[in-house]
GROMACS .gro file of C-alpha atoms in nm:
model
  331
    1LEU     CA    1   8.545   0.539   0.237
    2PRO     CA    2   8.624   0.180   0.337
    3GLN     CA    3   8.793  -0.051   0.087
    4SER     CA    4   8.485  -0.273   0.058
    5PHE     CA    5   8.282   0.021  -0.072
    6LEU     CA    6   8.565   0.139  -0.297
    7ASP     CA    7   8.570  -0.211  -0.449
    8PHE     CA    8   8.193  -0.191  -0.495
    9LEU     CA    9   8.229   0.140  -0.683
   10ASP     CA   10   8.510   0.000  -0.896
   11ARG     CA   11   8.302  -0.303  -0.998
   12ASN     CA   12   8.032  -0.065  -1.119
   13GLY     CA   13   8.271   0.169  -1.300
   14LEU     CA   14   8.227   0.457  -1.054
   15HIS     CA   15   8.472   0.696  -0.892
   16PRO     CA   16   8.439   0.792  -0.521
   17SER     CA   17   8.469   1.163  -0.600
   18ILE     CA   18   8.115   1.159  -0.739
   19TYR     CA   19   7.953   1.200  -0.397
   20ILE     CA   20   7.932   1.581  -0.384
   21PRO     CA   21   7.610   1.775  -0.483
   22ARG     CA   22   7.313   1.932  -0.297
   23TYR     CA   23   6.977   2.078  -0.403
   24ILE     CA   24   6.653   2.228  -0.274
   25ARG     CA   25   6.307   2.279  -0.423
   26LEU     CA   26   6.113   2.598  -0.360
   27LYS     CA   27   5.745   2.588  -0.279
   28PRO     CA   28   5.563   2.713  -0.591
   29GLY     CA   29   5.512   3.089  -0.602
   30LEU     CA   30   5.802   3.175  -0.368
   31HIS     CA   31   6.112   3.370  -0.468
   32HIS     CA   32   6.397   3.574  -0.321
   33ILE     CA   33   6.496   3.363  -0.021
   34GLU     CA   34   6.872   3.385  -0.072
   35GLU     CA   35   6.910   3.640   0.205
   36GLN     CA   36   6.726   3.414   0.450
   37LEU     CA   37   6.947   3.119   0.355
   38GLY     CA   38   7.263   3.328   0.358
   39CYS     CA   39   7.390   3.199   0.025
   40ARG     CA   40   7.347   3.223  -0.349
   41LEU     CA   41   7.103   2.986  -0.520
   42ASP     CA   42   7.172   2.864  -0.873
   43ALA     CA   43   6.851   2.778  -1.060
   44LEU     CA   44   6.850   2.456  -1.263
   45ALA     CA   45   6.751   2.542  -1.618
   46TRP     CA   46   6.639   2.185  -1.686
   47LEU     CA   47   6.416   2.139  -1.378
   48PRO     CA   48   6.186   2.427  -1.273
   49GLY     CA   49   6.173   2.508  -0.903
   50PHE     CA   50   6.506   2.341  -0.817
   51TYR     CA   51   6.821   2.519  -0.705
   52ALA     CA   52   7.178   2.419  -0.626
   53LEU     CA   53   7.339   2.555  -0.312
   54PRO     CA   54   7.669   2.510  -0.125
   55PRO     CA   55   7.693   2.180   0.068
   56THR     CA   56   7.792   2.369   0.382
   57ILE     CA   57   7.445   2.521   0.423
   58GLN     CA   58   7.242   2.350   0.696
   59ILE     CA   59   6.902   2.338   0.526
   60ALA     CA   60   6.710   2.193   0.822
   61ALA     CA   61   6.829   2.475   1.049
   62SER     CA   62   6.727   2.753   0.810
   63GLN     CA   63   6.420   2.972   0.854
   64PRO     CA   64   6.282   2.902   0.504
   65TYR     CA   65   6.283   2.529   0.578
   66LYS     CA   66   6.124   2.567   0.921
   67THR     CA   67   5.847   2.786   0.777
   68GLY     CA   68   5.768   2.554   0.486
   69LYS     CA   69   5.916   2.755   0.201
   70ILE     CA   70   6.172   2.503   0.077
   71TYR     CA   71   6.213   2.127   0.050
   72GLY     CA   72   6.539   1.940   0.082
   73MET     CA   73   6.525   1.727  -0.234
   74ASP     CA   74   6.781   1.604  -0.481
   75ALA     CA   75   6.730   1.714  -0.840
   76ALA     CA   76   6.735   1.354  -0.965
   77SER     CA   77   6.442   1.273  -0.737
   78GLY     CA   78   6.261   1.572  -0.883
   79ALA     CA   79   6.328   1.431  -1.229
   80ALA     CA   80   6.157   1.103  -1.133
   81VAL     CA   81   5.843   1.294  -1.033
   82SER     CA   82   5.861   1.515  -1.342
   83ALA     CA   83   5.885   1.205  -1.564
   84LEU     CA   84   5.541   1.097  -1.443
   85ASN     CA   85   5.392   1.410  -1.610
   86VAL     CA   86   5.121   1.459  -1.349
   87THR     CA   87   4.844   1.694  -1.458
   88PRO     CA   88   4.557   1.851  -1.257
   89GLY     CA   89   4.274   1.604  -1.205
   90ASP     CA   90   4.492   1.292  -1.207
   91HIS     CA   91   4.445   1.021  -0.946
   92VAL     CA   92   4.800   0.933  -0.841
   93LEU     CA   93   4.944   0.650  -0.633
   94ASP     CA   94   5.280   0.688  -0.455
   95LEU     CA   95   5.345   0.328  -0.356
   96CYS     CA   96   5.660   0.393  -0.148
   97ALA     CA   97   5.575   0.737  -0.015
   98ALA     CA   98   5.815   0.789   0.277
   99PRO     CA   99   6.002   1.005   0.359
  100GLY     CA  100   5.775   1.241   0.163
  101ALA     CA  101   5.967   1.480  -0.064
  102LYS     CA  102   5.830   1.321  -0.382
  103LEU     CA  103   5.484   1.302  -0.224
  104CYS     CA  104   5.485   1.679  -0.164
  105MET     CA  105   5.606   1.754  -0.517
  106LEU     CA  106   5.328   1.538  -0.661
  107LEU     CA  107   5.073   1.733  -0.457
  108ASP     CA  108   5.214   2.066  -0.570
  109LEU     CA  109   5.171   1.948  -0.931
  110LEU     CA  110   4.814   1.827  -0.871
  111GLY     CA  111   4.700   2.154  -0.717
  112SER     CA  112   4.333   2.167  -0.615
  113SER     CA  113   4.210   1.864  -0.808
  114GLY     CA  114   4.251   1.490  -0.844
  115SER     CA  115   4.384   1.286  -0.555
  116LEU     CA  116   4.704   1.137  -0.422
  117THR     CA  117   4.723   0.810  -0.231
  118GLY     CA  118   5.046   0.758  -0.037
  119VAL     CA  119   5.144   0.413   0.089
  120ASP     CA  120   5.432   0.293   0.303
  121ILE     CA  121   5.486  -0.015   0.517
  122ALA     CA  122   5.667   0.173   0.797
  123ARG     CA  123   5.419   0.357   1.017
  124HIS     CA  124   5.675   0.593   1.172
  125ARG     CA  125   5.807   0.691   0.829
  126LEU     CA  126   5.458   0.754   0.698
  127ALA     CA  127   5.386   0.961   1.008
  128ALA     CA  128   5.676   1.181   0.896
  129CYS     CA  129   5.495   1.223   0.563
  130ARG     CA  130   5.184   1.330   0.750
  131THR     CA  131   5.390   1.589   0.936
  132MET     CA  132   5.517   1.724   0.603
  133LEU     CA  133   5.164   1.751   0.465
  134LEU     CA  134   5.062   1.961   0.762
  135LYS     CA  135   5.378   2.172   0.754
  136TYR     CA  136   5.341   2.257   0.384
  137ALA     CA  137   4.957   2.274   0.392
  138LEU     CA  138   4.921   2.010   0.122
  139GLY     CA  139   4.685   1.755   0.272
  140ASP     CA  140   4.340   1.831   0.130
  141TYR     CA  141   4.374   1.599  -0.170
  142CYS     CA  142   4.586   1.329  -0.009
  143ARG     CA  143   4.527   1.012   0.191
  144LEU     CA  144   4.800   0.805   0.359
  145PHE     CA  145   4.786   0.433   0.429
  146VAL     CA  146   5.017   0.217   0.638
  147ALA     CA  147   5.025  -0.089   0.415
  148ASP     CA  148   5.248  -0.334   0.231
  149GLY     CA  149   5.304  -0.188  -0.114
  150THR     CA  150   5.333  -0.536  -0.264
  151SER     CA  151   4.969  -0.614  -0.182
  152PHE     CA  152   4.796  -0.275  -0.142
  153SER     CA  153   4.472  -0.281  -0.342
  154LEU     CA  154   4.257   0.029  -0.278
  155LEU     CA  155   4.166   0.228  -0.584
  156PRO     CA  156   4.037   0.585  -0.627
  157VAL     CA  157   3.657   0.592  -0.655
  158ARG     CA  158   3.376   0.844  -0.642
  159PHE     CA  159   3.122   0.857  -0.364
  160ARG     CA  160   2.832   0.762  -0.593
  161GLU     CA  161   3.008   0.446  -0.705
  162TRP     CA  162   3.072   0.349  -0.344
  163SER     CA  163   2.720   0.417  -0.221
  164SER     CA  164   2.511   0.292  -0.511
  165LYS     CA  165   2.703  -0.003  -0.654
  166ARG     CA  166   2.822  -0.181  -0.341
  167SER     CA  167   2.604  -0.379  -0.106
  168TRP     CA  168   2.624  -0.336   0.272
  169LYS     CA  169   2.784  -0.680   0.294
  170ASP     CA  170   3.053  -0.588   0.039
  171ARG     CA  171   3.131  -0.262   0.221
  172LYS     CA  172   3.158  -0.445   0.553
  173GLN     CA  173   3.400  -0.698   0.406
  174ALA     CA  174   3.610  -0.421   0.245
  175ALA     CA  175   3.634  -0.248   0.583
  176LYS     CA  176   3.777  -0.564   0.740
  177THR     CA  177   4.063  -0.582   0.490
  178ARG     CA  178   4.130  -0.211   0.469
  179PRO     CA  179   4.487  -0.090   0.534
  180GLU     CA  180   4.541   0.147   0.826
  181LEU     CA  181   4.447   0.501   0.728
  182ILE     CA  182   4.657   0.759   0.914
  183PHE     CA  183   4.573   1.070   0.712
  184TYR     CA  184   4.263   1.162   0.514
  185GLY     CA  185   4.235   1.489   0.326
  186LYS     CA  186   3.883   1.626   0.293
  187HIS     CA  187   3.896   1.609  -0.089
  188SER     CA  188   4.099   1.289  -0.127
  189GLY     CA  189   3.814   1.053  -0.225
  190VAL     CA  190   3.630   0.768  -0.061
  191VAL     CA  191   3.839   0.522   0.138
  192GLY     CA  192   3.799   0.156   0.053
  193LEU     CA  193   3.656  -0.038  -0.242
  194SER     CA  194   3.865  -0.237  -0.483
  195ARG     CA  195   3.731  -0.259  -0.840
  196ASN     CA  196   3.909  -0.426  -1.128
  197GLU     CA  197   3.776  -0.186  -1.392
  198LEU     CA  198   3.920   0.122  -1.219
  199GLY     CA  199   4.277   0.225  -1.163
  200TYR     CA  200   4.514   0.512  -1.097
  201ASP     CA  201   4.607   0.752  -1.378
  202LYS     CA  202   4.968   0.773  -1.258
  203VAL     CA  203   5.173   0.547  -1.029
  204LEU     CA  204   5.516   0.618  -0.879
  205VAL     CA  205   5.719   0.321  -0.754
  206ASP     CA  206   6.033   0.469  -0.601
  207ALA     CA  207   6.139   0.131  -0.469
  208GLU     CA  208   6.340   0.040  -0.162
  209CYS     CA  209   6.699  -0.029  -0.267
  210THR     CA  210   7.057  -0.032  -0.136
  211HIS     CA  211   7.070   0.353  -0.170
  212ASP     CA  212   7.430   0.333  -0.291
  213GLY     CA  213   7.366   0.621  -0.531
  214SER     CA  214   7.240   0.856  -0.260
  215VAL     CA  215   7.495   1.109  -0.141
  216LYS     CA  216   7.299   1.179   0.176
  217HIS     CA  217   7.259   0.810   0.259
  218ILE     CA  218   7.624   0.715   0.210
  219GLN     CA  219   7.733   1.006   0.430
  220LYS     CA  220   7.528   0.859   0.717
  221PHE     CA  221   7.769   0.567   0.749
  222GLU     CA  222   8.027   0.806   0.893
  223HIS     CA  223   7.797   0.819   1.197
  224TRP     CA  224   7.651   0.467   1.182
  225GLY     CA  225   7.993   0.305   1.139
  226TRP     CA  226   8.137   0.170   0.818
  227LYS     CA  227   8.093  -0.190   0.934
  228THR     CA  228   7.719  -0.151   0.895
  229LEU     CA  229   7.769  -0.067   0.527
  230GLN     CA  230   7.869  -0.427   0.459
  231ARG     CA  231   7.541  -0.551   0.606
  232ARG     CA  232   7.308  -0.284   0.465
  233VAL     CA  233   7.455  -0.217   0.119
  234LEU     CA  234   7.705  -0.481   0.013
  235ASP     CA  235   7.557  -0.803   0.154
  236ALA     CA  236   7.450  -1.029  -0.134
  237LYS     CA  237   7.175  -1.201   0.066
  238ARG     CA  238   7.007  -0.870   0.150
  239THR     CA  239   7.036  -0.760  -0.212
  240ASP     CA  240   6.855  -1.076  -0.326
  241ILE     CA  241   6.571  -0.998  -0.084
  242LEU     CA  242   6.555  -0.641  -0.216
  243LEU     CA  243   6.536  -0.764  -0.575
  244GLN     CA  244   6.234  -0.978  -0.489
  245LEU     CA  245   6.073  -0.682  -0.311
  246GLN     CA  246   6.137  -0.446  -0.603
  247LEU     CA  247   5.977  -0.687  -0.849
  248GLN     CA  248   5.673  -0.732  -0.624
  249LEU     CA  249   5.633  -0.354  -0.578
  250LEU     CA  250   5.656  -0.287  -0.950
  251THR     CA  251   5.416  -0.573  -1.029
  252ASN     CA  252   5.153  -0.448  -0.783
  253GLY     CA  253   5.193  -0.085  -0.887
  254PHE     CA  254   5.135  -0.187  -1.247
  255ARG     CA  255   4.831  -0.394  -1.147
  256LEU     CA  256   4.675  -0.080  -0.993
  257LEU     CA  257   4.745   0.131  -1.304
  258LYS     CA  258   4.456   0.192  -1.542
  259VAL     CA  259   4.486   0.108  -1.912
  260GLY     CA  260   4.669   0.394  -2.082
  261GLY     CA  261   4.808   0.523  -1.752
  262SER     CA  262   5.175   0.588  -1.675
  263LEU     CA  263   5.402   0.433  -1.414
  264VAL     CA  264   5.751   0.549  -1.319
  265TYR     CA  265   5.987   0.301  -1.155
  266SER     CA  266   6.298   0.446  -0.993
  267THR     CA  267   6.571   0.355  -0.747
  268CYS     CA  268   6.866   0.549  -0.609
  269SER     CA  269   7.091   0.250  -0.668
  270LEU     CA  270   7.363   0.265  -0.932
  271THR     CA  271   7.366  -0.112  -0.985
  272VAL     CA  272   7.236  -0.290  -1.294
  273ALA     CA  273   7.076  -0.572  -1.093
  274GLN     CA  274   6.829  -0.342  -0.914
  275ASN     CA  275   6.743  -0.149  -1.227
  276GLU     CA  276   6.775  -0.282  -1.582
  277ASP     CA  277   6.789  -0.650  -1.482
  278MET     CA  278   6.486  -0.616  -1.256
  279VAL     CA  279   6.278  -0.421  -1.509
  280GLU     CA  280   6.362  -0.665  -1.788
  281GLN     CA  281   6.244  -0.949  -1.567
  282PHE     CA  282   5.918  -0.761  -1.505
  283LEU     CA  283   5.867  -0.689  -1.876
  284SER     CA  284   5.918  -1.056  -1.965
  285ARG     CA  285   5.628  -1.145  -1.732
  286ASN     CA  286   5.396  -0.859  -1.829
  287PRO     CA  287   5.329  -0.837  -2.205
  288SER     CA  288   5.080  -0.552  -2.153
  289ALA     CA  289   5.361  -0.328  -2.020
  290GLU     CA  290   5.549  -0.105  -2.260
  291VAL     CA  291   5.840   0.132  -2.199
  292GLN     CA  292   5.754   0.495  -2.274
  293GLN     CA  293   5.967   0.785  -2.388
  294ILE     CA  294   6.010   1.048  -2.114
  295ASP     CA  295   5.916   1.355  -2.316
  296THR     CA  296   6.032   1.610  -2.059
  297ALA     CA  297   6.384   1.463  -2.053
  298GLU     CA  298   6.515   1.611  -2.376
  299ASP     CA  299   6.744   1.861  -2.198
  300TRP     CA  300   6.817   1.660  -1.884
  301PRO     CA  301   7.185   1.608  -1.794
  302CYS     CA  302   7.170   1.230  -1.777
  303ARG     CA  303   7.257   0.924  -1.983
  304GLY     CA  304   7.055   0.639  -2.123
  305GLY     CA  305   7.027   0.311  -1.937
  306ARG     CA  306   7.069  -0.031  -2.093
  307ILE     CA  307   6.694  -0.047  -2.154
  308PRO     CA  308   6.601   0.186  -2.442
  309LYS     CA  309   6.423   0.504  -2.316
  310SER     CA  310   6.537   0.445  -1.955
  311LEU     CA  311   6.756   0.709  -1.791
  312ARG     CA  312   7.042   0.715  -1.543
  313PHE     CA  313   7.147   1.009  -1.329
  314ASP     CA  314   7.480   1.002  -1.149
  315PRO     CA  315   7.702   1.268  -0.990
  316GLU     CA  316   7.965   1.245  -1.264
  317THR     CA  317   7.720   1.296  -1.550
  318SER     CA  318   7.443   1.493  -1.382
  319ARG     CA  319   7.587   1.650  -1.066
  320THR     CA  320   7.302   1.486  -0.874
  321SER     CA  321   7.266   1.176  -0.664
  322GLY     CA  322   7.240   0.851  -0.858
  323LEU     CA  323   6.896   0.756  -0.986
  324PHE     CA  324   6.755   0.515  -1.241
  325ILE     CA  325   6.424   0.603  -1.407
  326VAL     CA  326   6.204   0.406  -1.645
  327LYS     CA  327   5.850   0.498  -1.751
  328LEU     CA  328   5.593   0.233  -1.841
  329THR     CA  329   5.240   0.237  -1.977
  330ARG     CA  330   4.967  -0.026  -1.964
  331LEU     CA  331   4.836  -0.131  -2.305
   0.00000   0.00000   0.00000
């Protein structure tokens, strides 16, 4: 690792040896794939469906991955989805859906009910999500929109509400402002219509960040060149832009949440600025937001964040990539 990144770790009280672990998630109902992978899988007692495996295994080249039996997904990312406590019948919004691992886990939890709306500003990245939906046969209850997550405004509605309570003029105007739909599952709900009195039951805001806590991301700089790390991770000006984006994403995600619903905000950054500082700023501006206890986290191998009830995963404590998680409700 270059000295600039070592200094960054030191300022945040982190040791470079933390960048080590690897995990997969099995598609529900599948077992006994160790022989196909050619290695032993160690089940995580604290997170059902997740397994640790040796870092030398090339997941993408394996038959189970090619045939849609496993997902490459860090256990900390799985914890963020688990914290949302999705139940069958929920209408869920994934406001930063790409590259799609969390999206697929949300759909596996929903089963054959409810709906999932995935949003991402990058069309090519969202197209990768669409490919995953087809590969894992998960698309019936999902719709994908290419849109800016800071201003996305479509809510889940029933066909009767769309057809009987909206005039032709209103529907025509909604169509003009509609984000680009690139995937529409046959049971994912009516597209369009924004109504203040409706909202999503659950919202996930896994916000864009510097990714300094992601093992997989940091390893990429060996190929990209370590000089690019200064521009993409350590540059203060870019970080300031990211902080503004994170606040806007969280604010809009919360706006689309129904009263009594749950929102999970997460980043794979280890910094305080992109996590506790940002969330505290949001809370100071939104008195109807309240931090919730993550009930499923009782046995999780993580530590508390500076904000009470928030959680922090890191390779030293958790043997996962770094991840900050906080759960909010709308009063």
